[in-house]
XYZ file of C-alpha atoms in Angstrom:
271
model
C -64.586 18.887 -12.447
C -63.425 16.697 -15.645
C -61.172 13.808 -14.667
C -58.566 15.041 -17.384
C -58.105 17.926 -15.087
C -58.433 16.065 -11.824
C -55.713 13.560 -12.982
C -53.622 16.087 -13.615
C -53.850 17.532 -10.020
C -53.222 14.158 -8.701
C -49.901 13.786 -10.339
C -48.902 17.319 -9.244
C -49.651 16.470 -6.000
C -47.554 13.037 -6.294
C -44.716 15.009 -8.153
C -44.775 17.422 -5.431
C -44.718 14.628 -2.423
C -41.805 12.772 -4.139
C -39.861 15.745 -4.315
C -40.789 16.715 -0.475
C -39.310 12.760 -0.052
C -36.312 13.196 -1.886
C -35.673 16.538 -0.172
C -35.671 15.120 3.229
C -33.095 12.020 2.198
C -30.660 14.339 0.298
C -30.598 17.125 2.731
C -28.943 14.841 5.590
C -26.676 13.190 3.265
C -25.279 16.655 1.751
C -25.028 17.890 5.384
C -23.242 14.733 6.408
C -20.998 14.975 3.200
C -19.973 18.706 4.461
C -18.798 17.616 7.998
C -16.850 14.778 6.761
C -15.014 17.083 4.039
C -14.841 20.037 6.876
C -13.296 17.063 9.185
C -10.661 16.517 6.657
C -9.626 19.917 6.117
C -9.290 20.407 9.509
C -7.327 16.949 10.044
C -4.811 17.899 7.314
C -4.277 21.442 9.059
C -3.217 19.518 12.315
C -0.897 17.567 10.508
C 0.472 20.477 9.193
C 0.662 22.361 12.499
C 2.508 19.223 13.696
C 5.258 20.171 11.003
C 3.884 17.411 8.255
C 3.888 18.515 4.955
C 1.116 17.396 3.062
C -0.381 18.233 0.227
C -4.276 18.346 0.273
C -4.414 16.862 -3.610
C -2.552 13.828 -2.404
C -5.179 13.164 0.595
C -8.186 10.891 -0.486
C -11.647 13.149 -0.599
C -13.468 9.723 1.251
C -12.730 6.407 2.415
C -14.127 4.483 -0.681
C -12.855 0.911 0.463
C -15.408 -0.932 2.268
C -13.994 -3.852 4.571
C -14.829 -7.507 2.304
C -15.013 -10.838 2.677
C -14.216 -14.024 0.666
C -15.694 -17.317 0.906
C -13.746 -20.097 -0.659
C -15.282 -21.466 -3.434
C -13.534 -24.669 -4.972
C -15.803 -24.784 -8.252
C -14.470 -21.105 -8.484
C -10.931 -22.606 -8.161
C -11.603 -25.423 -10.819
C -13.046 -22.474 -13.317
C -9.505 -20.773 -12.975
C -7.757 -23.785 -13.093
C -9.434 -24.847 -16.214
C -8.713 -21.348 -17.812
C -5.463 -21.334 -17.156
C -5.036 -25.277 -18.516
C -7.101 -24.642 -21.263
C -9.730 -27.272 -20.739
C -11.452 -29.627 -18.192
C -9.310 -30.672 -15.238
C -9.431 -33.209 -12.670
C -9.605 -32.432 -8.845
C -7.950 -33.899 -6.270
C -8.147 -33.249 -2.402
C -4.859 -33.435 -0.717
C -5.847 -32.743 2.756
C -5.106 -29.822 4.965
C -7.348 -27.822 2.484
C -5.261 -28.489 -0.153
C -6.918 -28.958 -3.678
C -4.909 -29.913 -6.821
C -6.261 -29.484 -10.271
C -4.845 -30.965 -13.525
C -4.854 -32.073 -16.861
C -2.346 -33.030 -19.548
C -1.026 -29.402 -20.047
C -0.104 -29.512 -16.010
C -1.596 -28.965 -12.499
C -1.972 -25.965 -10.291
C -2.748 -26.074 -6.587
C -4.825 -24.122 -4.107
C -4.526 -23.899 -0.455
C -7.622 -22.239 1.883
C -5.435 -19.396 2.457
C -5.205 -18.268 -1.296
C -1.392 -19.772 -1.717
C -1.559 -21.126 -5.064
C 1.251 -22.782 -7.338
C 1.511 -24.352 -10.557
C 3.638 -26.419 -12.828
C 3.217 -26.450 -16.463
C 4.485 -28.598 -19.076
C 6.977 -27.086 -21.707
C 5.226 -25.062 -24.331
C 1.989 -25.855 -23.221
C 0.652 -22.354 -22.489
C 2.487 -19.972 -24.825
C 2.308 -16.062 -24.042
C 3.049 -14.783 -27.498
C 5.237 -12.321 -28.164
C 5.032 -9.618 -25.136
C 5.083 -12.161 -22.404
C 3.830 -9.609 -19.988
C 0.480 -9.067 -21.763
C -0.007 -12.833 -22.233
C 0.174 -13.313 -18.446
C -2.136 -10.806 -17.815
C -4.401 -11.778 -20.352
C -4.050 -15.473 -19.115
C -5.008 -14.522 -15.632
C -7.934 -12.167 -16.554
C -9.285 -15.752 -18.319
C -8.658 -17.042 -14.809
C -11.117 -14.121 -13.311
C -7.914 -12.731 -11.906
C -6.656 -9.031 -12.967
C -3.586 -7.042 -11.590
C -0.420 -5.658 -12.854
C 3.050 -6.611 -13.153
C 5.438 -5.220 -10.962
C 8.716 -5.826 -12.256
C 10.507 -8.702 -14.274
C 13.810 -9.782 -13.671
C 15.055 -12.259 -15.830
C 12.453 -15.171 -16.073
C 10.458 -14.161 -13.545
C 7.666 -11.786 -13.751
C 6.075 -10.398 -10.204
C 2.344 -9.983 -10.474
C 0.494 -8.281 -7.997
C -3.827 -8.587 -8.091
C -6.316 -5.943 -7.965
C -9.977 -5.856 -7.230
C -12.052 -3.322 -9.361
C -8.812 -1.508 -9.979
C -7.505 -1.297 -6.198
C -4.229 -3.059 -5.323
C -4.451 -6.421 -3.015
C -0.756 -5.600 -1.765
C -0.574 -9.217 -0.526
C -1.797 -10.715 -3.260
C 1.551 -11.320 -5.206
C 2.969 -14.500 -7.144
C 5.709 -14.968 -9.513
C 5.076 -16.306 -13.115
C 7.675 -17.831 -14.398
C 8.068 -17.504 -18.322
C 10.471 -19.644 -20.213
C 10.677 -19.557 -24.511
C 7.861 -17.466 -24.829
C 5.685 -19.894 -22.451
C 4.120 -19.727 -18.812
C 5.863 -22.716 -17.305
C 5.098 -22.003 -13.539
C 3.282 -20.517 -10.642
C 5.354 -20.165 -7.503
C 4.228 -20.035 -3.946
C 2.520 -16.906 -3.882
C -1.185 -15.569 -3.288
C -4.132 -14.662 -5.845
C -8.085 -14.687 -4.626
C -10.279 -16.970 -7.519
C -13.613 -15.665 -6.252
C -15.247 -12.168 -5.873
C -15.373 -10.651 -2.450
C -18.528 -9.669 -0.870
C -19.062 -6.666 1.511
C -18.364 -7.458 4.966
C -21.348 -5.942 7.433
C -19.528 -6.887 10.392
C -16.832 -4.064 10.053
C -16.394 -0.646 9.220
C -13.736 1.552 7.727
C -12.904 4.698 9.395
C -13.387 8.431 7.984
C -10.354 10.070 6.044
C -10.001 12.609 9.114
C -9.425 9.688 11.673
C -7.435 7.792 9.528
C -4.992 10.898 9.172
C -5.211 11.585 12.903
C -4.247 7.802 13.556
C -1.629 7.594 10.774
C 0.059 10.937 12.859
C -0.181 9.172 16.301
C 0.571 6.005 14.797
C 4.210 6.937 13.335
C 4.946 9.040 16.596
C 4.039 5.451 18.649
C 6.304 3.740 16.379
C 9.410 6.435 17.371
C 9.420 7.738 13.985
C 9.358 11.685 12.827
C 7.573 12.285 9.676
C 7.822 15.633 8.177
C 6.248 15.124 4.950
C 3.710 13.077 3.222
C 4.353 12.206 -0.439
C 1.959 9.639 -1.641
C -1.253 7.806 -0.037
C -2.009 4.802 -2.147
C -5.116 3.183 -0.782
C -5.929 -0.860 -1.199
C -6.499 -3.678 0.535
C -4.659 -6.921 2.750
C -5.522 -10.162 2.861
C -5.748 -11.932 5.851
C -6.886 -15.970 6.490
C -9.698 -16.897 8.654
C -10.396 -19.792 10.127
C -13.663 -20.579 8.588
C -11.769 -20.882 5.216
C -12.829 -17.371 4.456
C -10.398 -14.580 3.473
C -10.722 -11.111 4.809
C -9.825 -7.822 2.957
C -9.022 -5.054 5.011
C -8.774 -1.278 3.676
C -4.953 -0.037 4.362
C -3.495 2.894 3.028
C -0.137 2.516 1.883
C 1.688 6.141 2.689
C 4.799 7.408 1.521
C 6.948 9.824 3.256
C 10.265 11.326 3.804
C 10.969 8.475 6.603
C 9.604 5.590 4.875
C 6.326 3.870 4.028
C 3.764 3.370 6.308
C 0.670 0.838 6.279
C -2.096 2.216 7.893
C -5.171 -0.006 8.642
C -8.490 1.956 7.763
C -10.403 -0.192 10.283
C -8.350 -0.626 13.404
C -6.158 2.349 12.849
C -2.933 0.179 13.592
C 0.103 1.656 11.956
C 3.083 -0.737 10.680
C 6.097 -0.035 8.740
C 6.430 -1.533 5.083
C 10.201 -0.157 4.196
């Protein structure tokens, strides 16, 4: 048999084998996806049968936020400080895992739990005509992205996001005067990127819905309607100096706002 024909036969066999392997991987994945989707639909029907109105479109299709962990990086903090202060900074250890970074434009200090504060020289950090946009651009240079939640007087309340998801506990106040940033009051930001936490796993959407129903009931509340489910993260500090990012749902109902821990299933009142 000519080599060209033999080569074509070998290629066909290899292609068929690859297709078989792909099917072996894809079919269980598709079946698992269908089961999770069906479980989600059943959980929505369960809530409705318990008198809780919920639009299926308001319920996430999947649990997209994995648990994360952040290891403190002094190098990352120094880079963020240099970006804020517009040049090289001098680092100073102040004890108690507190580090301060400064130059002639001001100073910023970070604690091990992510708490930070800054004092800037008047006029040293101009923001441009739109102070909110200027603050966001400056924070982005520091490696921190987020949104301005509200503005009141000289104060802008900033909340950090990670890959577009809100970090509900990472908020800080930005003080702006005469078109310049003059201070960052005690708040929390993450100056380094989180990494997946293999030790923890989020529950499924169906389990989260049932945990929500049970948790609200355990609090002694009666919920008749779910309006909004907003996925995001909360941050807690670990004794090791790392921070733990836990996926949560912020759930707005007719009786208030609740927070569902998507790992433990715990439900707490937010307001």
